């Protein structure tokens, strides 16, 4: 079942709505009402009441129209009894914020009624593009292209607050909690074809089904960068993770090996994780840091040297200034400038000098000279206004030929400068080293991975288009198994060999052609026979079209 009803619901119902300030039911209800107009919201409380002029509905049976997403914020002992009532509303997905529920019984009840379950014991979901905050977090970051999936509600709220403050956008933010049902692999499979998501960040405490995660992540990482922060590196901290969300953290080296295999970049720590998200939100990924060259522009020589160290330690190198750029800068900068990279424009540099240097560099063929990025640094001095310099850089660095990152050192003025630069689309980091590392270690899609979708030739694309058109003409939303496998085959993706038999006799004749093979016969309405013991495939038309788009 697709997670469309979680990430793009048309009608959300909240069980446990409250008008009492500070209660989870009140916080979630207020957040949901912020999406009114784009998402229909129904608030349920058997005691009645009202919030912001919206009356509470006493019982689920009184909710009008079909529900997509049901959010549970009621005491744990009352949860199981509500699952049949939720199913009766037509809901497809349950988001259980409540902790302390009997997980096996809750999962069994949800499965019995065809419901997907997120949680329990989770913070909720945010979709900034819809204005949807179905959580008890306070902050809504702007819409962007990075999806954040976290097993910790605390990590998610911290990142949402940081994104709001620094204007770093997200496409989706989801707290998975105890992962009784929907897990990391499920969400990755959905995000693989979500057009608004271009990269993915994961906070992981433990993975339940390693094989499924690895298979899914490898396929997704072939065309969307994934960064992961994995906690529980040591036995004591792994035990803490288990007590937190019930996650089995496992041997840390196994996770590192799995991430390397599938092309997931592992963050060193929370700061690195945040810096990578920052970079992914601003500019395209950099596939190979080892061959990447950066320019550094600074008003402080010492910090320029620290930045150069960071570049080299991260595996990059310092770009050589083109001769034409060197001559032009010589012409327009004080004689005491460094005449090399780092480009030290001296401690008395004001806004005008930053503009001058950037204007010169912008006129150069930097990409043609092997430059992959520019890092701009500023150290506060008593002879120049660092905020004015940030304002000048925000203007002068627009449409720069290579990606730009920055770091403004200092106190209040640096914070103001950072906000100014962020608003101009220039990521500003807390230290020169962070700015350099973020510029170099931007997670990239694992384009060389074995699971990479091969290009589809014109004949294959035409054949797929014909299959989709035929299904639509027949009024079907799903392709049957043979059609689905034909889509994969025309896309160059290996599949289990399948033939279609109209009668049992015909199926027997087909089987006779496969002597010595291990056969698995699947009895379905249209009579499918597989030359394999592998299960079948069903493909939604939307996903089939996305296979073509992804390729």
Short mmCIF file of C-alpha atoms in Angstrom, two decimals:
data_model
loop_
_atom_site.label_atom_id
_atom_site.label_comp_id
_atom_site.label_asym_id
_atom_site.label_seq_id
_atom_site.Cartn_x
_atom_site.Cartn_y
_atom_site.Cartn_z
CA UNK A 1 0.00 0.00 0.00
CA UNK A 2 1.39 3.42 -0.93
CA UNK A 3 2.26 5.98 1.75
CA UNK A 4 0.48 8.67 -0.27
CA UNK A 5 -2.17 8.95 2.46
CA UNK A 6 0.57 9.74 4.98
CA UNK A 7 2.52 12.32 2.98
CA UNK A 8 -0.31 13.80 0.88
CA UNK A 9 -3.56 13.24 2.79
CA UNK A 10 -6.75 14.99 1.69
CA UNK A 11 -8.54 14.41 5.01
CA UNK A 12 -6.88 13.99 8.41
CA UNK A 13 -8.68 13.03 11.61
CA UNK A 14 -7.16 13.48 15.09
CA UNK A 15 -8.32 11.26 17.95
CA UNK A 16 -7.65 12.96 21.26
CA UNK A 17 -8.00 16.59 20.21
CA UNK A 18 -7.86 18.96 23.19
CA UNK A 19 -8.29 22.65 23.90
CA UNK A 20 -6.06 22.46 27.02
CA UNK A 21 -2.79 24.29 26.34
CA UNK A 22 0.31 22.13 26.65
CA UNK A 23 -1.40 18.81 25.98
CA UNK A 24 -0.25 16.77 23.01
CA UNK A 25 -3.80 16.73 21.63
CA UNK A 26 -3.92 20.53 21.73
CA UNK A 27 -0.49 21.03 20.13
CA UNK A 28 -1.23 18.59 17.30
CA UNK A 29 -4.69 20.07 16.73
CA UNK A 30 -3.31 23.63 16.49
CA UNK A 31 -0.60 22.44 14.11
CA UNK A 32 -3.15 20.65 11.91
CA UNK A 33 -5.42 23.67 11.72
CA UNK A 34 -2.50 25.54 10.16
CA UNK A 35 -3.00 23.39 7.04
CA UNK A 36 -6.73 24.18 6.81
CA UNK A 37 -7.70 25.01 3.24
CA UNK A 38 -5.17 22.57 1.78
CA UNK A 39 -5.98 19.57 3.97
CA UNK A 40 -9.36 18.80 5.53
CA UNK A 41 -9.04 18.39 9.32
CA UNK A 42 -11.49 16.68 11.70
CA UNK A 43 -10.89 16.88 15.46
CA UNK A 44 -12.40 14.12 17.62
CA UNK A 45 -13.08 14.23 21.37
CA UNK A 46 -16.04 12.42 23.01
CA UNK A 47 -16.33 15.20 25.61
CA UNK A 48 -16.92 17.80 22.88
CA UNK A 49 -15.29 21.24 22.98
CA UNK A 50 -13.79 23.66 20.49
CA UNK A 51 -10.41 24.97 19.39
CA UNK A 52 -9.87 28.16 17.41
CA UNK A 53 -13.53 28.18 16.43
CA UNK A 54 -13.48 24.58 15.19
CA UNK A 55 -15.90 22.30 17.12
CA UNK A 56 -14.78 18.84 18.17
CA UNK A 57 -16.63 15.83 16.74
CA UNK A 58 -17.75 13.40 19.48
CA UNK A 59 -17.07 10.08 17.72
CA UNK A 60 -15.34 8.76 14.62
CA UNK A 61 -18.66 7.53 13.21
CA UNK A 62 -19.76 11.18 13.06
CA UNK A 63 -16.85 12.21 10.81
CA UNK A 64 -18.08 13.17 7.36
CA UNK A 65 -16.39 12.02 4.12
CA UNK A 66 -13.62 9.47 3.69
CA UNK A 67 -10.53 9.83 5.87
CA UNK A 68 -6.98 9.26 4.55
CA UNK A 69 -4.87 9.61 7.70
CA UNK A 70 -5.90 8.96 11.32
CA UNK A 71 -3.69 10.37 14.08
CA UNK A 72 -3.89 8.77 17.53
CA UNK A 73 -3.17 10.93 20.57
CA UNK A 74 -5.25 9.13 23.21
CA UNK A 75 -4.23 7.07 26.29
CA UNK A 76 -2.60 3.71 25.44
CA UNK A 77 -5.35 1.60 26.99
CA UNK A 78 -7.92 3.14 24.61
CA UNK A 79 -5.98 2.72 21.35
CA UNK A 80 -6.82 -0.86 20.31
CA UNK A 81 -10.58 -0.35 20.60
CA UNK A 82 -10.42 2.53 18.11
CA UNK A 83 -8.71 0.62 15.27
CA UNK A 84 -11.97 -0.86 13.84
CA UNK A 85 -13.60 2.58 14.09
CA UNK A 86 -10.67 4.13 12.22
CA UNK A 87 -10.95 1.52 9.47
CA UNK A 88 -14.69 2.29 9.15
CA UNK A 89 -13.84 5.89 8.16
CA UNK A 90 -12.01 4.60 5.07
CA UNK A 91 -8.61 5.58 6.45
CA UNK A 92 -5.57 3.80 5.00
CA UNK A 93 -2.89 4.95 7.40
CA UNK A 94 -2.61 5.27 11.19
CA UNK A 95 -0.08 7.63 12.79
CA UNK A 96 0.17 6.59 16.46
CA UNK A 97 1.81 9.23 18.64
CA UNK A 98 0.88 7.37 21.82
CA UNK A 99 3.61 5.46 23.68
CA UNK A 100 3.07 2.42 25.88
CA UNK A 101 0.72 0.57 23.50
CA UNK A 102 1.01 -3.21 23.14
CA UNK A 103 2.87 -3.17 19.81
CA UNK A 104 2.16 -6.75 18.64
CA UNK A 105 -1.56 -6.38 19.35
CA UNK A 106 -1.69 -2.94 17.71
CA UNK A 107 0.06 -4.22 14.59
CA UNK A 108 -2.20 -7.28 14.43
CA UNK A 109 -5.30 -5.07 14.68
CA UNK A 110 -4.05 -2.69 11.97
CA UNK A 111 -3.19 -5.55 9.61
CA UNK A 112 -6.60 -7.15 10.18
CA UNK A 113 -8.23 -3.94 8.95
CA UNK A 114 -5.83 -3.22 6.09
CA UNK A 115 -4.18 -0.24 7.81
CA UNK A 116 -0.52 0.82 7.62
CA UNK A 117 0.88 1.89 10.98
CA UNK A 118 3.47 4.57 11.70
CA UNK A 119 4.82 4.35 15.26
CA UNK A 120 3.71 3.92 17.93
CA UNK A 121 5.66 6.33 20.15
CA UNK A 122 6.46 8.79 17.38
CA UNK A 123 6.42 12.58 17.02
CA UNK A 124 4.51 12.71 13.73
CA UNK A 125 4.96 13.90 10.16
CA UNK A 126 5.54 17.30 8.54
CA UNK A 127 5.11 18.14 4.85
CA UNK A 128 6.09 21.81 4.48
CA UNK A 129 4.92 22.02 0.86
CA UNK A 130 1.37 21.24 2.04
CA UNK A 131 1.67 23.32 5.19
CA UNK A 132 0.93 20.05 7.03
CA UNK A 133 2.29 19.68 10.56
CA UNK A 134 0.77 16.46 11.89
CA UNK A 135 3.06 16.35 14.91
CA UNK A 136 3.53 17.80 18.36
CA UNK A 137 6.64 19.71 17.30
CA UNK A 138 6.56 23.50 17.37
CA UNK A 139 8.47 24.50 14.25
CA UNK A 140 7.65 24.24 10.56
CA UNK A 141 10.69 24.68 8.29
CA UNK A 142 10.24 26.01 4.75
CA UNK A 143 9.52 23.73 1.81
CA UNK A 144 12.60 22.30 0.16
CA UNK A 145 13.98 19.17 -1.47
CA UNK A 146 15.59 17.20 1.40
CA UNK A 147 13.56 14.48 3.15
CA UNK A 148 14.45 13.73 6.79
CA UNK A 149 13.42 10.36 8.24
CA UNK A 150 14.24 9.91 11.91
CA UNK A 151 13.79 7.20 14.52
CA UNK A 152 14.05 9.94 17.13
CA UNK A 153 11.44 12.63 17.59
CA UNK A 154 14.03 14.80 19.36
CA UNK A 155 16.37 14.76 16.35
CA UNK A 156 13.46 15.65 14.09
CA UNK A 157 12.30 18.60 16.22
CA UNK A 158 15.87 19.92 16.49
CA UNK A 159 16.32 19.76 12.71
CA UNK A 160 12.92 21.36 12.07
CA UNK A 161 13.77 24.26 14.40
CA UNK A 162 17.20 24.64 12.80
CA UNK A 163 15.67 24.57 9.31
CA UNK A 164 13.16 27.25 10.25
CA UNK A 165 15.84 29.49 11.77
CA UNK A 166 18.26 29.10 8.87
CA UNK A 167 15.71 28.88 6.06
CA UNK A 168 16.83 25.38 5.12
CA UNK A 169 13.94 23.62 3.39
CA UNK A 170 12.61 20.06 3.63
CA UNK A 171 10.24 18.08 1.43
CA UNK A 172 9.20 15.62 4.16
CA UNK A 173 10.01 15.11 7.85
CA UNK A 174 8.88 11.87 9.50
CA UNK A 175 9.39 10.43 12.98
CA UNK A 176 9.15 6.62 12.80
CA UNK A 177 9.16 5.90 16.54
CA UNK A 178 9.02 2.19 17.37
CA UNK A 179 8.57 1.08 13.72
CA UNK A 180 6.06 -1.67 14.52
CA UNK A 181 5.05 -1.65 10.83
CA UNK A 182 6.27 1.10 8.47
CA UNK A 183 10.06 1.21 8.57
CA UNK A 184 12.98 2.92 6.86
CA UNK A 185 12.77 0.70 3.76
CA UNK A 186 9.07 1.50 3.28
CA UNK A 187 9.70 5.23 3.42
CA UNK A 188 12.76 5.04 1.15
CA UNK A 189 10.68 3.17 -1.45
CA UNK A 190 8.10 5.98 -1.39
CA UNK A 191 10.68 8.78 -1.56
CA UNK A 192 12.43 7.14 -4.51
CA UNK A 193 9.61 8.37 -6.76
CA UNK A 194 8.59 11.54 -4.88
CA UNK A 195 9.43 14.33 -7.35
CA UNK A 196 9.64 17.00 -4.63
CA UNK A 197 12.43 15.04 -2.87
CA UNK A 198 15.93 15.17 -4.40
CA UNK A 199 17.96 13.84 -1.46
CA UNK A 200 17.37 11.93 1.78
CA UNK A 201 18.71 12.18 5.33
CA UNK A 202 18.28 9.30 7.80
CA UNK A 203 18.74 9.26 11.57
CA UNK A 204 19.05 5.56 12.46
CA UNK A 205 19.18 3.81 15.82
CA UNK A 206 18.57 0.28 14.51
CA UNK A 207 17.22 -1.61 11.50
CA UNK A 208 14.78 -4.52 11.86
CA UNK A 209 15.08 -6.10 8.39
CA UNK A 210 18.63 -5.64 7.14
CA UNK A 211 18.19 -7.40 3.79
CA UNK A 212 15.15 -5.35 2.83
CA UNK A 213 16.80 -2.11 3.91
CA UNK A 214 19.98 -2.82 1.92
CA UNK A 215 18.08 -3.82 -1.23
CA UNK A 216 15.80 -0.77 -1.10
CA UNK A 217 18.52 1.72 -0.13
CA UNK A 218 20.81 0.52 -2.93
CA UNK A 219 18.09 1.11 -5.51
CA UNK A 220 17.23 4.56 -4.14
CA UNK A 221 20.86 5.66 -3.68
CA UNK A 222 21.46 4.97 -7.38
CA UNK A 223 19.65 8.22 -8.22
CA UNK A 224 19.11 10.15 -4.95
CA UNK A 225 21.89 10.98 -2.46
CA UNK A 226 21.41 9.53 1.04
CA UNK A 227 23.20 10.71 4.19
CA UNK A 228 22.82 8.68 7.40
CA UNK A 229 23.59 9.48 11.03
CA UNK A 230 23.80 6.16 12.88
CA UNK A 231 23.82 6.26 16.68
CA UNK A 232 24.63 3.43 19.09
CA UNK A 233 28.24 2.99 17.99
CA UNK A 234 29.21 1.35 21.29
CA UNK A 235 27.55 -1.35 23.38
CA UNK A 236 26.49 1.04 26.16
CA UNK A 237 24.93 3.56 23.76
CA UNK A 238 23.32 0.74 21.76
CA UNK A 239 21.59 -0.35 24.98
CA UNK A 240 20.32 3.21 25.38
CA UNK A 241 18.86 3.07 21.87
CA UNK A 242 17.03 -0.14 22.69
CA UNK A 243 15.46 1.41 25.78
CA UNK A 244 14.52 4.50 23.76
CA UNK A 245 12.64 3.12 20.76
CA UNK A 246 13.22 -0.59 21.08
CA UNK A 247 15.75 -0.44 18.24
CA UNK A 248 18.41 -3.15 18.12
CA UNK A 249 21.49 -1.13 17.24
CA UNK A 250 23.66 -4.13 16.32
CA UNK A 251 27.39 -4.17 15.62
CA UNK A 252 28.41 -0.75 14.34
CA UNK A 253 30.92 -2.09 11.81
CA UNK A 254 28.11 -4.00 10.07
CA UNK A 255 26.20 -0.78 9.51
CA UNK A 256 29.27 0.98 8.11
CA UNK A 257 29.87 -1.92 5.71
CA UNK A 258 26.23 -1.91 4.59
CA UNK A 259 26.26 1.86 4.04
CA UNK A 260 29.44 1.58 1.97
CA UNK A 261 27.94 -1.23 -0.11
CA UNK A 262 24.78 0.61 -1.07
CA UNK A 263 26.29 4.08 -1.48
CA UNK A 264 25.01 5.81 1.66
CA UNK A 265 27.34 8.45 3.08
CA UNK A 266 27.69 8.11 6.84
CA UNK A 267 27.83 11.32 8.87
CA UNK A 268 30.66 11.56 11.41
CA UNK A 269 28.48 13.31 14.00
CA UNK A 270 25.41 15.52 14.33
CA UNK A 271 27.22 18.64 13.10
CA UNK A 272 28.41 16.83 9.97
CA UNK A 273 24.89 15.43 9.44
CA UNK A 274 23.40 18.90 9.67
CA UNK A 275 26.08 20.40 7.43
CA UNK A 276 25.43 17.77 4.75
CA UNK A 277 21.70 18.48 4.85
CA UNK A 278 22.54 22.17 4.60
CA UNK A 279 24.64 21.56 1.49
CA UNK A 280 22.13 19.18 -0.12
CA UNK A 281 19.39 21.77 0.32
CA UNK A 282 21.36 24.45 -1.49
CA UNK A 283 23.21 22.91 -4.40
CA UNK A 284 23.74 19.76 -6.40
CA UNK A 285 25.92 16.92 -5.06
CA UNK A 286 29.64 16.61 -5.62
CA UNK A 287 30.44 13.02 -6.65
CA UNK A 288 34.17 12.90 -5.99
CA UNK A 289 35.75 14.96 -3.20
CA UNK A 290 39.16 13.45 -3.96
CA UNK A 291 39.27 15.26 -7.31
CA UNK A 292 37.51 18.44 -6.15
CA UNK A 293 39.25 21.80 -5.99
CA UNK A 294 38.16 24.79 -3.96
CA UNK A 295 39.00 28.48 -3.87
CA UNK A 296 39.07 30.23 -0.48
CA UNK A 297 38.40 33.98 -0.11
CA UNK A 298 39.15 35.43 3.33
CA UNK A 299 39.98 38.61 5.23
CA UNK A 300 41.91 36.62 7.85
CA UNK A 301 45.09 34.78 6.89
CA UNK A 302 45.04 32.39 9.85
CA UNK A 303 41.53 31.20 9.14
CA UNK A 304 42.44 30.85 5.47
CA UNK A 305 45.19 28.41 6.49
CA UNK A 306 42.79 26.48 8.75
CA UNK A 307 40.35 26.26 5.86
CA UNK A 308 43.09 25.02 3.54
CA UNK A 309 43.97 22.32 6.10
CA UNK A 310 40.31 21.25 6.21
CA UNK A 311 40.11 20.99 2.42
CA UNK A 312 43.22 18.84 2.21
CA UNK A 313 42.25 16.66 5.18
CA UNK A 314 38.82 16.01 3.61
CA UNK A 315 40.51 14.74 0.45
CA UNK A 316 40.12 17.81 -1.74
CA UNK A 317 42.73 20.22 -3.05
CA UNK A 318 43.28 23.95 -3.44
CA UNK A 319 42.48 25.24 -6.90
CA UNK A 320 45.16 27.18 -8.73
CA UNK A 321 44.18 30.74 -9.57
CA UNK A 322 44.03 31.24 -13.35
CA UNK A 323 46.73 33.62 -14.58
CA UNK A 324 44.10 36.06 -15.87
CA UNK A 325 42.38 36.13 -12.45
CA UNK A 326 45.70 36.62 -10.70
CA UNK A 327 46.49 39.63 -12.90
CA UNK A 328 43.04 41.16 -12.46
CA UNK A 329 43.12 40.77 -8.67
CA UNK A 330 46.68 42.21 -8.61
CA UNK A 331 45.29 45.22 -10.43
CA UNK A 332 42.44 45.88 -8.00
CA UNK A 333 43.54 44.64 -4.55
CA UNK A 334 46.11 46.08 -2.13
CA UNK A 335 49.69 45.08 -2.80
CA UNK A 336 49.70 43.09 0.44
CA UNK A 337 47.08 40.55 -0.71
CA UNK A 338 48.25 36.93 -0.72
CA UNK A 339 48.61 36.54 -4.49
CA UNK A 340 47.42 32.96 -4.32
CA UNK A 341 44.80 30.59 -2.92
CA UNK A 342 43.64 31.17 -0.17
CA UNK A 343 42.83 34.62 -1.52
CA UNK A 344 43.59 36.76 1.55
CA UNK A 345 42.23 40.26 0.92
CA UNK A 346 43.71 41.47 4.26
CA UNK A 347 42.14 42.30 7.61
CA UNK A 348 40.95 45.80 6.71
CA UNK A 349 38.83 44.46 3.84
CA UNK A 350 35.45 46.16 3.69
CA UNK A 351 32.28 45.32 1.74
CA UNK A 352 33.69 46.97 -1.38
CA UNK A 353 36.80 44.79 -1.39
CA UNK A 354 34.73 41.60 -1.13
CA UNK A 355 32.62 42.84 -4.04
CA UNK A 356 35.72 43.63 -6.07
CA UNK A 357 37.24 40.19 -5.55
CA UNK A 358 33.98 38.42 -6.36
CA UNK A 359 33.42 40.51 -9.48
CA UNK A 360 36.87 39.53 -10.76
CA UNK A 361 36.35 35.84 -10.00
CA UNK A 362 32.88 35.81 -11.54
CA UNK A 363 34.32 36.89 -14.89
CA UNK A 364 36.75 33.97 -14.99
CA UNK A 365 36.14 30.56 -16.53
CA UNK A 366 36.39 28.88 -13.15
CA UNK A 367 34.79 25.59 -14.17
CA UNK A 368 37.01 25.40 -17.22
CA UNK A 369 39.99 25.81 -14.90
CA UNK A 370 38.87 22.94 -12.68
CA UNK A 371 37.39 24.96 -9.82
CA UNK A 372 34.49 23.13 -8.07
CA UNK A 373 33.54 25.61 -5.36
CA UNK A 374 34.28 28.83 -3.48
CA UNK A 375 34.43 29.24 0.32
CA UNK A 376 34.12 32.82 1.63
CA UNK A 377 35.31 33.64 5.17
CA UNK A 378 35.01 36.74 7.33
CA UNK A 379 36.63 37.59 10.65
CA UNK A 380 35.29 40.64 12.54
CA UNK A 381 37.70 43.58 12.88
CA UNK A 382 37.43 47.09 14.23
CA UNK A 383 38.04 48.71 10.84
CA UNK A 384 35.27 47.08 8.75
CA UNK A 385 31.61 46.20 9.19
CA UNK A 386 31.26 42.41 8.83
CA UNK A 387 27.45 42.66 8.45
CA UNK A 388 27.90 45.10 5.54
CA UNK A 389 30.42 42.66 4.03
CA UNK A 390 27.85 39.85 4.26
CA UNK A 391 25.26 42.06 2.59
CA UNK A 392 27.70 42.78 -0.24
CA UNK A 393 28.60 39.10 -0.65
CA UNK A 394 24.91 38.15 -0.72
CA UNK A 395 24.53 40.37 -3.79
CA UNK A 396 27.91 39.87 -5.50
CA UNK A 397 27.86 36.06 -5.22
CA UNK A 398 24.50 35.65 -6.96
CA UNK A 399 24.76 33.55 -10.14
CA UNK A 400 28.33 32.67 -9.25
CA UNK A 401 29.71 30.07 -11.70
CA UNK A 402 30.48 27.51 -8.93
CA UNK A 403 28.71 26.70 -5.62
CA UNK A 404 29.49 29.09 -2.76
CA UNK A 405 29.64 28.34 0.98
CA UNK A 406 30.57 30.76 3.74
CA UNK A 407 31.56 31.16 7.38
CA UNK A 408 31.24 34.43 9.30
CA UNK A 409 33.06 34.35 12.64
CA UNK A 410 32.01 36.40 15.66
CA UNK A 411 28.99 36.97 17.89
CA UNK A 412 25.71 38.80 17.19
CA UNK A 413 26.95 40.37 13.98
CA UNK A 414 27.92 36.94 12.66
CA UNK A 415 24.41 35.61 13.38
CA UNK A 416 22.86 38.50 11.48
CA UNK A 417 25.29 37.98 8.61
CA UNK A 418 24.52 34.25 8.48
CA UNK A 419 20.78 34.90 8.17
CA UNK A 420 21.48 37.42 5.39
CA UNK A 421 23.62 34.95 3.46
CA UNK A 422 21.18 32.08 3.99
CA UNK A 423 18.35 34.22 2.63
CA UNK A 424 20.48 34.76 -0.48
CA UNK A 425 20.92 30.98 -0.89
CA UNK A 426 24.51 30.86 0.41
CA UNK A 427 24.97 28.24 3.15
CA UNK A 428 26.77 29.85 6.11
CA UNK A 429 28.54 27.57 8.59
CA UNK A 430 29.80 28.08 12.14
CA UNK A 431 33.46 27.48 11.26
CA UNK A 432 35.76 27.67 8.23
CA UNK A 433 36.41 23.94 8.51
CA UNK A 434 32.69 23.13 8.40
CA UNK A 435 32.20 25.36 5.35
CA UNK A 436 35.01 23.59 3.50
CA UNK A 437 34.02 20.07 4.48
CA UNK A 438 30.39 20.73 3.56
CA UNK A 439 31.49 22.05 0.17
CA UNK A 440 33.54 18.92 -0.49
CA UNK A 441 31.51 16.16 1.15
CA UNK A 442 28.12 16.81 -0.34
CA UNK A 443 26.43 13.40 -0.55
CA UNK A 444 25.99 12.21 -4.12
CA UNK A 445 23.86 9.56 -5.73
CA UNK A 446 25.64 6.21 -6.03
CA UNK A 447 25.68 6.50 -9.80
CA UNK A 448 28.12 3.63 -10.18
CA UNK A 449 26.07 1.23 -8.06
CA UNK A 450 25.02 -2.13 -9.41
CA UNK A 451 21.35 -1.23 -8.99
CA UNK A 452 21.54 1.85 -11.17
CA UNK A 453 18.59 2.03 -13.59
CA UNK A 454 20.03 1.79 -17.11
CA UNK A 455 18.99 4.25 -19.82
CA UNK A 456 15.82 3.29 -21.69
CA UNK A 457 16.13 3.36 -25.46
CA UNK A 458 13.43 4.77 -27.74
CA UNK A 459 11.97 1.33 -28.51
CA UNK A 460 11.76 0.43 -24.82
CA UNK A 461 10.12 3.76 -23.93
CA UNK A 462 7.57 3.32 -26.71
CA UNK A 463 6.76 -0.23 -25.56
CA UNK A 464 6.26 0.95 -21.96
CA UNK A 465 4.04 3.80 -23.14
CA UNK A 466 1.91 1.26 -25.02
CA UNK A 467 1.53 -0.93 -21.92
CA UNK A 468 0.47 2.04 -19.78
CA UNK A 469 -1.96 3.27 -22.42
CA UNK A 470 -3.55 -0.17 -22.71
CA UNK A 471 -4.11 -0.40 -18.95
CA UNK A 472 -5.59 3.09 -18.78
CA UNK A 473 -7.88 2.36 -21.72
CA UNK A 474 -9.12 -0.74 -19.86
CA UNK A 475 -9.95 1.47 -16.88
CA UNK A 476 -7.33 -0.12 -14.62
CA UNK A 477 -5.17 1.70 -12.06
CA UNK A 478 -2.77 -1.26 -11.63
CA UNK A 479 -0.78 -3.27 -14.12
CA UNK A 480 -1.13 -7.02 -13.76
CA UNK A 481 2.00 -9.04 -13.14
CA UNK A 482 2.95 -9.81 -16.72
CA UNK A 483 2.52 -6.17 -17.72
CA UNK A 484 4.54 -4.97 -14.73
CA UNK A 485 7.40 -7.29 -15.58
CA UNK A 486 7.24 -6.21 -19.21
CA UNK A 487 7.75 -2.61 -18.02
CA UNK A 488 10.85 -3.68 -16.09
CA UNK A 489 12.11 -5.76 -19.02
CA UNK A 490 11.76 -2.87 -21.48
CA UNK A 491 13.55 -0.65 -18.94
CA UNK A 492 16.48 -3.10 -18.91
CA UNK A 493 15.77 -4.36 -15.39
CA UNK A 494 16.03 -8.19 -14.97
CA UNK A 495 12.83 -9.89 -13.80
CA UNK A 496 11.51 -13.38 -13.12
CA UNK A 497 10.42 -15.07 -16.36
CA UNK A 498 6.62 -15.19 -16.48
CA UNK A 499 4.10 -16.54 -18.98
CA UNK A 500 0.36 -16.06 -19.10
CA UNK A 501 -1.89 -19.11 -19.32
CA UNK A 502 -5.61 -18.89 -20.01
CA UNK A 503 -6.46 -22.43 -18.83
CA UNK A 504 -4.99 -25.10 -16.54
CA UNK A 505 -4.28 -27.22 -19.65
CA UNK A 506 -2.31 -24.39 -21.20
CA UNK A 507 -0.41 -23.92 -17.93
CA UNK A 508 0.51 -27.61 -18.00
CA UNK A 509 1.81 -27.30 -21.55
CA UNK A 510 3.96 -24.37 -20.51
CA UNK A 511 5.35 -26.30 -17.56
CA UNK A 512 6.25 -29.19 -19.88
CA UNK A 513 8.56 -26.84 -21.79
CA UNK A 514 10.61 -26.21 -18.63
CA UNK A 515 12.02 -29.66 -17.72
CA UNK A 516 14.20 -29.85 -14.66
CA UNK A 517 13.28 -26.35 -13.51
CA UNK A 518 11.87 -25.62 -10.09
CA UNK A 519 8.40 -24.30 -10.79
CA UNK A 520 6.12 -22.19 -8.65
CA UNK A 521 2.56 -21.88 -9.91
CA UNK A 522 0.60 -18.90 -8.68
CA UNK A 523 -3.14 -19.35 -8.97
CA UNK A 524 -4.77 -16.01 -9.71
CA UNK A 525 -7.73 -14.81 -11.73
CA UNK A 526 -5.78 -14.40 -14.94
CA UNK A 527 -3.81 -17.66 -14.59
CA UNK A 528 -0.13 -16.81 -14.16
CA UNK A 529 2.63 -19.41 -14.22
CA UNK A 530 6.16 -18.54 -13.06
CA UNK A 531 9.36 -20.22 -14.09
CA UNK A 532 10.67 -19.50 -10.61
CA UNK A 533 9.96 -19.84 -6.93
CA UNK A 534 10.17 -16.06 -6.52
CA UNK A 535 7.02 -14.10 -5.62
CA UNK A 536 5.13 -11.84 -7.96
CA UNK A 537 5.14 -8.14 -8.69
CA UNK A 538 2.31 -5.63 -8.83
CA UNK A 539 3.04 -2.19 -10.21
CA UNK A 540 0.92 0.93 -9.88
CA UNK A 541 0.63 3.01 -13.06
CA UNK A 542 2.08 6.01 -11.22
CA UNK A 543 5.14 3.98 -10.21
CA UNK A 544 5.51 2.49 -13.68
CA UNK A 545 5.61 5.97 -15.17
CA UNK A 546 8.15 6.94 -12.51
CA UNK A 547 10.47 4.11 -13.64
CA UNK A 548 10.68 5.82 -17.01
CA UNK A 549 11.12 9.26 -15.42
CA UNK A 550 13.86 8.04 -13.08
CA UNK A 551 15.78 6.47 -15.94
#
